[in-house]
Short mmCIF file of C-alpha atoms in Angstrom, two decimals:
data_model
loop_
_atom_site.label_atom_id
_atom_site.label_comp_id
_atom_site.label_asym_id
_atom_site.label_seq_id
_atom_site.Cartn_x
_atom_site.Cartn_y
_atom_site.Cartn_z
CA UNK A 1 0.00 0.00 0.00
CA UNK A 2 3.02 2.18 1.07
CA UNK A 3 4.26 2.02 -2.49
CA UNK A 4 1.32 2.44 -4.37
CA UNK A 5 0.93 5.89 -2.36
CA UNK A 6 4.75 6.72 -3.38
CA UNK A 7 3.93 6.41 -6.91
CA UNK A 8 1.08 8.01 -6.87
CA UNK A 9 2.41 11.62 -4.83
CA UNK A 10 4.92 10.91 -7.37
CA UNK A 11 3.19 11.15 -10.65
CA UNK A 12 1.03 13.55 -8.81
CA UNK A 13 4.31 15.87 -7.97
CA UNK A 14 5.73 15.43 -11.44
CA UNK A 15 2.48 16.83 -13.40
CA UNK A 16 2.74 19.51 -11.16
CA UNK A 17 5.65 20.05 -11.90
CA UNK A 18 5.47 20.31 -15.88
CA UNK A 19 2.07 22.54 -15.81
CA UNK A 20 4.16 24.71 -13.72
CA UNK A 21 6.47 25.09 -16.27
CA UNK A 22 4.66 25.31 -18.98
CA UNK A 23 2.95 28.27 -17.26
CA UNK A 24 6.13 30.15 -16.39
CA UNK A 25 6.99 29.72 -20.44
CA UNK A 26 3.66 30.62 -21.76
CA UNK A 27 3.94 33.70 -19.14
CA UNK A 28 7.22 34.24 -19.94
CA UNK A 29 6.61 34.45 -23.54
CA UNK A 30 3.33 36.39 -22.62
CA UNK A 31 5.03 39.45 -21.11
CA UNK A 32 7.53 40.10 -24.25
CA UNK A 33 5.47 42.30 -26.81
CA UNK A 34 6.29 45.36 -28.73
CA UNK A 35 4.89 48.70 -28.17
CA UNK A 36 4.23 51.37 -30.78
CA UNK A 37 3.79 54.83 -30.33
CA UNK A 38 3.89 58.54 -32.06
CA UNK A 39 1.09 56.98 -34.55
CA UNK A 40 -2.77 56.86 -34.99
CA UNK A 41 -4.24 53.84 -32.94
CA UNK A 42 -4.69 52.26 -36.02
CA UNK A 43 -1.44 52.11 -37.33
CA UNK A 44 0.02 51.43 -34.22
CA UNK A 45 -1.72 48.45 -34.42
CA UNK A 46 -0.61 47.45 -37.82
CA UNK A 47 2.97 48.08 -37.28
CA UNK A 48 3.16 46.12 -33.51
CA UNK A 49 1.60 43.03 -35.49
CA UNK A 50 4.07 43.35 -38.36
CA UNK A 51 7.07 43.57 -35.51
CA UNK A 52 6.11 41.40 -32.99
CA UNK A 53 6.63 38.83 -35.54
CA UNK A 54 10.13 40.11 -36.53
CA UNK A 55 11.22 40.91 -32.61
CA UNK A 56 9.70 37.21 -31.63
CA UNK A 57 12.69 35.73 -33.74
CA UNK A 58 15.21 38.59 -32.92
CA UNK A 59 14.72 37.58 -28.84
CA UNK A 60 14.84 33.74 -29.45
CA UNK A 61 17.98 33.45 -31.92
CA UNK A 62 19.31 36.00 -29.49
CA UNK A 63 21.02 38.23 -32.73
CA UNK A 64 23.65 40.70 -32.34
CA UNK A 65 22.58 44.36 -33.09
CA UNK A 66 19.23 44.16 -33.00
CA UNK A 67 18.48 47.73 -32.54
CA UNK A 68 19.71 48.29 -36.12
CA UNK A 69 18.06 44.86 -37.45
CA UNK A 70 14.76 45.93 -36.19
CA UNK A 71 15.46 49.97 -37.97
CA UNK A 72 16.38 48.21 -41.20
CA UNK A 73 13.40 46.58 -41.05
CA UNK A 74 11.20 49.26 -40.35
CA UNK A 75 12.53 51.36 -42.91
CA UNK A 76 12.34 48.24 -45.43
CA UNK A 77 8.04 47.40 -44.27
CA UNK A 78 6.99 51.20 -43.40
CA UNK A 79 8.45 53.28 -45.55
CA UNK A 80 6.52 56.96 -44.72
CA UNK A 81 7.29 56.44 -41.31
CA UNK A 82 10.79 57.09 -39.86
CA UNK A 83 11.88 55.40 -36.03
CA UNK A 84 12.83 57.78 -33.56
CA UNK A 85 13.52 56.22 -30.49
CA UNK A 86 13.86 52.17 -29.89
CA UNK A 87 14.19 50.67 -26.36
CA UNK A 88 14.81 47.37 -25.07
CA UNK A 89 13.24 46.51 -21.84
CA UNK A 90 14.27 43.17 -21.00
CA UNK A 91 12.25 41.26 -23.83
CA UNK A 92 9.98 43.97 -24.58
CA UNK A 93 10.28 46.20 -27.18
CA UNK A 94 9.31 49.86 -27.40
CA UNK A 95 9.38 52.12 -30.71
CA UNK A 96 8.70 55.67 -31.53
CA UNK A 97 7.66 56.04 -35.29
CA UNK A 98 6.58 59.77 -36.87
CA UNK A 99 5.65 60.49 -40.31
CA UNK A 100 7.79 60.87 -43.05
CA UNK A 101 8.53 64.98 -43.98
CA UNK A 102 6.33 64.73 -47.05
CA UNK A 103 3.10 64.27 -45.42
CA UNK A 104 0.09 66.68 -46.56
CA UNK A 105 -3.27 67.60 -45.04
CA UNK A 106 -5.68 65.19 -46.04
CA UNK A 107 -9.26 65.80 -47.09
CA UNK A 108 -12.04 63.74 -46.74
CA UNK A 109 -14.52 63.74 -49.62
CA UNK A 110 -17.42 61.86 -48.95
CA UNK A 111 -20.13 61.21 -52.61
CA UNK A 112 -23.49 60.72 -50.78
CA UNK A 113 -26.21 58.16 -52.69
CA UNK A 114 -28.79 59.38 -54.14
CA UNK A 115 -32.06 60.15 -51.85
CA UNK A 116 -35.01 62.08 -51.60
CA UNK A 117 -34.04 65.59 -50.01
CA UNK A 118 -35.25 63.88 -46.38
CA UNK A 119 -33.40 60.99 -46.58
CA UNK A 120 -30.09 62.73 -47.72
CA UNK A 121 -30.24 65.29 -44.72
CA UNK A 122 -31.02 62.07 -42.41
CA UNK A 123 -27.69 60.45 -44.65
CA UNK A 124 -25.78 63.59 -44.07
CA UNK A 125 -26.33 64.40 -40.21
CA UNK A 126 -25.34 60.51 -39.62
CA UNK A 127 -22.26 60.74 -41.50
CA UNK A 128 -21.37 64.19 -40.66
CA UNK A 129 -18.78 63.54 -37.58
CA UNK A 130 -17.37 60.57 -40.23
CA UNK A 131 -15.39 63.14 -42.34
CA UNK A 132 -13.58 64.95 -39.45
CA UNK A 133 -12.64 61.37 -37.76
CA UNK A 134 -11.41 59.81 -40.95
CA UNK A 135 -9.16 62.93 -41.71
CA UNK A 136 -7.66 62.61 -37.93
CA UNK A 137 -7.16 59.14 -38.97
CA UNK A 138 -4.84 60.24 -41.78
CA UNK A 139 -3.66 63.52 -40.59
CA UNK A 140 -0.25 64.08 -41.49
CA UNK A 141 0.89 60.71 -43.00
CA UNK A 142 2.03 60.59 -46.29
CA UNK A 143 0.85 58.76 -49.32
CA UNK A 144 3.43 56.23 -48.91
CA UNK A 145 1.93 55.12 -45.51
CA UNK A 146 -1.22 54.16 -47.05
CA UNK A 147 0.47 51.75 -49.86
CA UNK A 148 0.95 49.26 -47.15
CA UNK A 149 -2.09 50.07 -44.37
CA UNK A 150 -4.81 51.23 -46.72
CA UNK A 151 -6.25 47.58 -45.57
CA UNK A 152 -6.09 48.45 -42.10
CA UNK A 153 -7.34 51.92 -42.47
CA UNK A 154 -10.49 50.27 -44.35
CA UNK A 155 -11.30 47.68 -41.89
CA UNK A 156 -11.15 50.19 -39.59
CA UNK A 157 -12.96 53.08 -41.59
CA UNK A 158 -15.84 50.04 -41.97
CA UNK A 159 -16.01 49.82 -38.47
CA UNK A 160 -16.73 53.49 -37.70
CA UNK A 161 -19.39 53.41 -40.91
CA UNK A 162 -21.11 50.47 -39.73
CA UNK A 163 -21.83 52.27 -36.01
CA UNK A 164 -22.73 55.74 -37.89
CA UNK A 165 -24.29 54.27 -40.81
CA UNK A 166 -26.00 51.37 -39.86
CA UNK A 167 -26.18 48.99 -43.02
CA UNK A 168 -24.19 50.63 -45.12
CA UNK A 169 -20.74 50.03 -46.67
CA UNK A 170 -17.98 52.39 -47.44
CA UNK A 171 -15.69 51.84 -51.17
CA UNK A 172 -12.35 54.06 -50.50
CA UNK A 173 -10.21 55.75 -53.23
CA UNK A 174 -7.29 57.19 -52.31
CA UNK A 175 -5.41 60.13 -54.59
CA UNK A 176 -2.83 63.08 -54.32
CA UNK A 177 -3.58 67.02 -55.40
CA UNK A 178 -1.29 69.45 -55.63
CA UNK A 179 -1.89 70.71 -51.81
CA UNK A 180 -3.38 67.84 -50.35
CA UNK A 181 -4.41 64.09 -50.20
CA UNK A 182 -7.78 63.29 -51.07
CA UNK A 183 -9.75 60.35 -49.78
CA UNK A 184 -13.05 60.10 -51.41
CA UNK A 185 -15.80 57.61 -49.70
CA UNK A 186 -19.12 56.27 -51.61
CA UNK A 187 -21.75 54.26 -49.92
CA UNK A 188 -23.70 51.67 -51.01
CA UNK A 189 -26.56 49.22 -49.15
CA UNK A 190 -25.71 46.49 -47.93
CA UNK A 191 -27.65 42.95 -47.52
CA UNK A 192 -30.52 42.74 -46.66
CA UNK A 193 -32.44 46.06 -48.18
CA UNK A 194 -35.86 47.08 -48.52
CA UNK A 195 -37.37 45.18 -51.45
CA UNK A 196 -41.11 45.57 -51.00
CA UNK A 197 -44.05 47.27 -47.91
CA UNK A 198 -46.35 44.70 -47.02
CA UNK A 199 -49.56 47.84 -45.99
CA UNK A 200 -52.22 47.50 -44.04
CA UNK A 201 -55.19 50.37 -43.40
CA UNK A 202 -57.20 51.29 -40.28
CA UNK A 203 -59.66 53.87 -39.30
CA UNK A 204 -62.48 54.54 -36.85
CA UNK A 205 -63.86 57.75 -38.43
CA UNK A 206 -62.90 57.14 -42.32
CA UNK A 207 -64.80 54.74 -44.71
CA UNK A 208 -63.12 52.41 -46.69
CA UNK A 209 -64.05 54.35 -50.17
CA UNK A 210 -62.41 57.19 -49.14
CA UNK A 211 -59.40 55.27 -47.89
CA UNK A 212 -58.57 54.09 -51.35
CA UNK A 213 -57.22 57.16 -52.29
CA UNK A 214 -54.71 57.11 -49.63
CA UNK A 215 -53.35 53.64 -50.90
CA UNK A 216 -52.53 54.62 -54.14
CA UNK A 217 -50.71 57.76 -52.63
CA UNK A 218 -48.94 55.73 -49.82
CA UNK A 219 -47.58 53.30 -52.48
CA UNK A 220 -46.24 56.43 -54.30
CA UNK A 221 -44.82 58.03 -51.19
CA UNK A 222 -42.89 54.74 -50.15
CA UNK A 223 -41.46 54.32 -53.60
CA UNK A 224 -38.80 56.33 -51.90
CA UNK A 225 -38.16 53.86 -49.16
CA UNK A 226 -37.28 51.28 -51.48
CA UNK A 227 -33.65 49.78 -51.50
CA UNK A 228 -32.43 51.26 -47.93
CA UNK A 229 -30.85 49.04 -46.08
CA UNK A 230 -33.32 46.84 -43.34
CA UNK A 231 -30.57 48.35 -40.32
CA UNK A 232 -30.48 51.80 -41.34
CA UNK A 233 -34.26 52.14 -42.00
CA UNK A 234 -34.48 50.34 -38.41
CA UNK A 235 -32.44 53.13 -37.18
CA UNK A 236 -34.37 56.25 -38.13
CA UNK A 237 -37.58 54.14 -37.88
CA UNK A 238 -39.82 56.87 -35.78
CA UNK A 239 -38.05 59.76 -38.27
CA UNK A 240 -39.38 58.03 -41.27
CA UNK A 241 -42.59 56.88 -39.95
CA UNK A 242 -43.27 60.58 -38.88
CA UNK A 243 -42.22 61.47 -42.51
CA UNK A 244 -44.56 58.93 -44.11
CA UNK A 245 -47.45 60.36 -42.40
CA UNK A 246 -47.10 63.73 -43.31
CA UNK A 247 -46.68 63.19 -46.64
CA UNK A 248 -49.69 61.44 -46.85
CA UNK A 249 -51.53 63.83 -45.16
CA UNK A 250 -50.21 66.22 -47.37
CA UNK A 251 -50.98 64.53 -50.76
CA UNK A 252 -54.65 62.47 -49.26
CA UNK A 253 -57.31 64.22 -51.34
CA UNK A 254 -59.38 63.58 -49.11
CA UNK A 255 -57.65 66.09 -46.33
CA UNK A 256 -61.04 68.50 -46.16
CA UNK A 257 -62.08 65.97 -43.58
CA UNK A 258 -58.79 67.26 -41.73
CA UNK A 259 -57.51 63.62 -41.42
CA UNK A 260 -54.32 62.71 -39.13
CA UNK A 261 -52.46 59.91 -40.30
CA UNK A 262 -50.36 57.38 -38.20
CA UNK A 263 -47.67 54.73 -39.27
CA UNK A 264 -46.19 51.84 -37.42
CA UNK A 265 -43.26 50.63 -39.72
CA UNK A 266 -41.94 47.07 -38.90
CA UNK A 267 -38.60 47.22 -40.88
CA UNK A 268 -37.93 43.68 -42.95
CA UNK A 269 -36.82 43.35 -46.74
CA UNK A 270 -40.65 43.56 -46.89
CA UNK A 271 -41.46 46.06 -44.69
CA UNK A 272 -44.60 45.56 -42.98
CA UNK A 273 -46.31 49.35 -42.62
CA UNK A 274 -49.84 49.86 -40.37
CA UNK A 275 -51.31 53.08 -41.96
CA UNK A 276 -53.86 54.55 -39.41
CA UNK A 277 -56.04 57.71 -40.17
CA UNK A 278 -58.52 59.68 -38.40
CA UNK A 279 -60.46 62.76 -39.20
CA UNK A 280 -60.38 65.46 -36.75
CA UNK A 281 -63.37 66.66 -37.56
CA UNK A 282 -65.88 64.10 -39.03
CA UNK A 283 -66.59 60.81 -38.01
CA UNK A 284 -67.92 58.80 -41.10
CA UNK A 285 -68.67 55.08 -41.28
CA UNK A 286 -70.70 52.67 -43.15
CA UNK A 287 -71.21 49.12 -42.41
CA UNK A 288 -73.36 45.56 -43.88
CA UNK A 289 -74.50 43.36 -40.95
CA UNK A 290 -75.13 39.38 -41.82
CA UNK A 291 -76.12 37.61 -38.84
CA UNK A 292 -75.35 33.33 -38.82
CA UNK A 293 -77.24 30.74 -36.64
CA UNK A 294 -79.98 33.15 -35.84
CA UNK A 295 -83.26 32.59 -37.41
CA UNK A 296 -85.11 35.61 -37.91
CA UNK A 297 -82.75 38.38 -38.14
CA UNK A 298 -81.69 39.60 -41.69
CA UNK A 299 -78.98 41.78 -42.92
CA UNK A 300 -78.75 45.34 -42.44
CA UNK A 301 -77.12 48.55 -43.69
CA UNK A 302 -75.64 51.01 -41.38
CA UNK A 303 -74.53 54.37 -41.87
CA UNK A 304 -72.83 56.23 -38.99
CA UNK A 305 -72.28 60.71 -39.56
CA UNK A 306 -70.87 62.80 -36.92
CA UNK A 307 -69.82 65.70 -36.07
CA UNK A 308 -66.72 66.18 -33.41
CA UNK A 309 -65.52 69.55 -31.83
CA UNK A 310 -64.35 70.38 -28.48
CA UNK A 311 -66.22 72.96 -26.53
CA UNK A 312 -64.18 72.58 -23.13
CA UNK A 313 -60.60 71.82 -23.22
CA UNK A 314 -59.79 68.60 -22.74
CA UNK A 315 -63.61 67.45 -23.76
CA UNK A 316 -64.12 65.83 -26.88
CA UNK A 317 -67.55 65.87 -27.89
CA UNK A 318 -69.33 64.22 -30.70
CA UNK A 319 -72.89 64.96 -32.06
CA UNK A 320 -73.94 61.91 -34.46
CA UNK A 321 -76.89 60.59 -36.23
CA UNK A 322 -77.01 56.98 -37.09
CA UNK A 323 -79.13 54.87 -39.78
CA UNK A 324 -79.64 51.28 -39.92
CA UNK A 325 -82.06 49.98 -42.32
CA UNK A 326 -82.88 46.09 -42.44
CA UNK A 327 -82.93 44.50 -46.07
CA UNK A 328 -85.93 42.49 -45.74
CA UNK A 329 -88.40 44.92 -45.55
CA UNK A 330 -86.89 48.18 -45.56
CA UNK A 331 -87.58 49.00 -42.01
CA UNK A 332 -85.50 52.32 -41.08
CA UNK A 333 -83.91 52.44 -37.36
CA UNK A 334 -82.75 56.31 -36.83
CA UNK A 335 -80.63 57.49 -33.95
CA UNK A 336 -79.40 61.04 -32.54
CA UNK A 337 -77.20 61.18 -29.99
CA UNK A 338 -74.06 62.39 -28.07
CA UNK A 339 -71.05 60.87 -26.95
CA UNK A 340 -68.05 62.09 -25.03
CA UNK A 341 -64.28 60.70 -24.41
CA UNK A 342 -64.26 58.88 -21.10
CA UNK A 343 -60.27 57.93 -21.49
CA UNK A 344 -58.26 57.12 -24.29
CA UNK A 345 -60.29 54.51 -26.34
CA UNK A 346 -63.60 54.68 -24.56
CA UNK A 347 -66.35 56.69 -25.51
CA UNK A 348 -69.44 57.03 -23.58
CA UNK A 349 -73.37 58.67 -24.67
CA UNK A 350 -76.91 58.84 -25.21
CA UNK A 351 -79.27 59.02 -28.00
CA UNK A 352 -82.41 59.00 -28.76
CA UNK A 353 -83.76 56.08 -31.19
CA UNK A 354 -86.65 56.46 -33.37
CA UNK A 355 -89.81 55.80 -34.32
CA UNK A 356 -89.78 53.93 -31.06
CA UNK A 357 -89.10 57.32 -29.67
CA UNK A 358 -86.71 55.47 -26.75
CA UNK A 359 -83.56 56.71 -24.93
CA UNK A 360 -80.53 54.73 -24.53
CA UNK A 361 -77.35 55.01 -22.96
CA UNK A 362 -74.16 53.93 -24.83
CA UNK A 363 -70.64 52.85 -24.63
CA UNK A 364 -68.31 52.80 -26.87
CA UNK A 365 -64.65 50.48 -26.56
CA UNK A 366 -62.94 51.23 -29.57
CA UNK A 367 -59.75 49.48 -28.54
CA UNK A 368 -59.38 46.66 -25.88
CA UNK A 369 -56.69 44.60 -27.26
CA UNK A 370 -55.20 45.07 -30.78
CA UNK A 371 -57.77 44.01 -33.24
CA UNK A 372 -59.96 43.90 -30.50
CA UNK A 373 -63.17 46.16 -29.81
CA UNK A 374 -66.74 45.97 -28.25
CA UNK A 375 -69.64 48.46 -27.09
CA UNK A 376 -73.15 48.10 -25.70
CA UNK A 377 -76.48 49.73 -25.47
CA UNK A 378 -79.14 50.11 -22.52
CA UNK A 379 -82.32 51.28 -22.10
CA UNK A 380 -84.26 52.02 -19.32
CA UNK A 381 -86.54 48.80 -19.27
CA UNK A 382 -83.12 46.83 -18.49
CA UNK A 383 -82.96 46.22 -22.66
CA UNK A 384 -79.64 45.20 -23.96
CA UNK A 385 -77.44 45.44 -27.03
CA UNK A 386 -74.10 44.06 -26.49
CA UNK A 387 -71.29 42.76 -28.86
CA UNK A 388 -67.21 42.66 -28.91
CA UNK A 389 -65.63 41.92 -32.19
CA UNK A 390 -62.49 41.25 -33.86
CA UNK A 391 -60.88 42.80 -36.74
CA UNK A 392 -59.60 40.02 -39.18
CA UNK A 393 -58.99 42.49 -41.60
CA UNK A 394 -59.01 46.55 -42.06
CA UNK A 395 -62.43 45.34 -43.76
CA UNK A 396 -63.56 43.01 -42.04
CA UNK A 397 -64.86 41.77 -38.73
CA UNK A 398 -66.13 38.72 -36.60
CA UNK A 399 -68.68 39.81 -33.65
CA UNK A 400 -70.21 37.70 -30.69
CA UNK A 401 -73.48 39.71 -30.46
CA UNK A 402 -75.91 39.68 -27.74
CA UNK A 403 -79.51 41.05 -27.70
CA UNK A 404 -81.91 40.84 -24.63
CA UNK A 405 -85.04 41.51 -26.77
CA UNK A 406 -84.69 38.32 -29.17
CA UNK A 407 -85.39 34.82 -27.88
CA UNK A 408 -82.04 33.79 -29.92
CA UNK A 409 -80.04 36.21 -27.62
CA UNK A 410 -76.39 35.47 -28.39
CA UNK A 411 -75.73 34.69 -32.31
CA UNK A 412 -72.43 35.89 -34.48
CA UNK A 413 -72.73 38.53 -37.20
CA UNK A 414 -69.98 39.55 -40.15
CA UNK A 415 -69.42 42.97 -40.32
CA UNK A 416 -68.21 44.55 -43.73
CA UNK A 417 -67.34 47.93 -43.19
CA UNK A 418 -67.84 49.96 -46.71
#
């Protein structure tokens, strides 16, 4: 037992042992680097790469003179830089470079793609802080330099356009005037871009014939839109959605109804865009009713008109007339009421229905979850007319109706709004 426990500690001592050396190499060869300074950041980088390969065999064949080795060799891989100080610190290496005498001042010239005037002065005010950073970059290094890092400079350059210019990519050229070196940037997308808008249109106050307009203009007004990259579309989404809707409200012919429009914009290489628009001033709706699995209750035609204004501040008031006529027999339901907003989405009223000459009260939920809406009616015998409904489309919608009056008192009903 005594020697199995000797050979054990043993083996156990000796792999100790060799991981300890191995760690003192690996930190040994760790700590030896090469340190470049008098430079840009990223050149300094570029040059410490290039020499920590050369220095790396200077330290292990141990040569003679390697001060003037590692100068040669400078000269020989950076030529528009000149050394002007080298120290040895043990294994590490430190090196002073400046630019050659012949350096100019450089100028940045940046050839913007072509956009509507919006887009460009979005473009512009992203890449504005680009020119000034890429002409530090370069600042006083001649065109030599640039023969060997122009690589480096346009990995890095990338780097800076990507955070600026989201989805975007930078092509460099790189020339000489008689004063100055000029570097001259174009942009172009990148993958993925903006192929197609997927639109969808929504509105409480609107009807759907007067809505067609504004699809034929919102198809011309996102023409613009098309082939911008997905990331830099992302990035300005609220600017361009704001700039979407006031074109449209701008161009809608159908603006004498003072109509406020509203866009959601989901970038995607098919953009998915929720239009939403809402008059101010009217409300106008119109709407076929077909109930299913309820005998004795036939379609009907329903036309909503108001009128909205705001007599207090903060009190929006709406005067409306409603007509619903049933297609059977022509029967006309009329209503005149008023209805007020309680809170956001929720309207509440009264009106007065004829012939039957009745008063009811009335509320209204015009958004409970999204795509989802209800209301209901009273009377004073304890009469009710209740339903909530869901949008499948911007034209149509499912509804789980409920009327107290009918011995069928729950049925479903398709809504078509016109």
């Amino acid at each position: 037992m005594n020697v199995f426990l000797r050979v054990v500690l043993r083996t156990l001592w000796a792999s100790v042992v060799l991981v300890m050396a191995v760690a003192f190499l690996m930190n040994k060869e760790a700590c030896a680097f090469v340190k470049v300074e008098g430079v840009q950041p990223w050149l300094a980088e570029v040059t410490e790469r290039s020499l920590d390969a050369v220095w790396s065999e200077a330290v292990k064949r141990s040569l003679p003179n390697r001060d003037a080795v590692l100068k040669l060799v400078a000269k020989r891989l950076f030529p528009g830089l000149v050394v002007e100080d080298l120290r040895e610190d043990g294994d590490n290496l430190y090196v002073r470079f400046a630019p050659s005498q012949d350096g100019k001042q450089w100028k940045a010239v940046f050839n913007y793609p072509k956009l509507s005037p919006f887009l460009s002065r979005l473009f512009e005010k992203d890449a504005q802080a680009l020119r000034g950073k890429f002409e530090e970059m370069l600042d006083h290094l001649s065109f030599d330099v640039l023969r060997w890092s122009s690589g480096a400079f346009q990995e890095k350059a990338e780097g800076m356009i990507e955070s600026s210019l989201p989805g975007w990519k930078g092509a460099f050229v790189f020339s000489t005037e008689e004063e100055s070196f000029v570097l001259e940037v174009s942009f172009t997308p990148k993958d993925p871009i903006v192929v197609a808008f997927r639109t969808s249109f929504s509105s409480l106050t609107i009807p759907n014939i007067l809505q067609a307009d504004l699809e034929e203009e919102t198809l011309e007004v996102l023409s613009d839109y098309i082939g911008l990259p997905v990331q830099w579309v992302s990035k300005h989404k609220k600017d361009i959605s704001r700039q979407v809707a006031s074109s449209l409200e701008e161009k809608w012919q159908a603006r004498k109804l003072k109509g406020k429009v509203e866009v959601d914009l989901t970038p995607q290489a098919v953009s998915s865009m929720k239009v939403n628009v809402e008059s101010q001033k009217y409300v106008l709706r119109a709407w076929l009713t077909t109930y299913i699995g309820s005998e004795g209750r036939y379609p009907e035609v329903g036309i909503h008109f108001g009128r909205r204004t705001v007599p207090l501040s903060g009190f929006d008031l709406e005067l409306y007339g409603e007509g619903i006529v049933r297609v059977d027999n022509g029967d006309l339901e009329s209503r005149l009421g008023a209805r007020w907003l309680l809170w956001k989405d929720v309207w509440v009223g009264a009106e007065r229905v004829f012939p039957d000459d009745e008063y009811w009260g009335r509320v209204w939920f015009d958004k409970i979850l999204d795509g989802v809406y209800g209301w209901a009616r009273f009377n004073e015998e304890n009469e009710v007319e209740a339903a909530v409904g869901w949008r499948l489309r911007e034209h149509i919608s499912w509804e789980l109706f409920y009327d107290s009056r009918e011995e069928d008192e729950f049925c479903v009903r398709l809504v078509g709004n016109l």
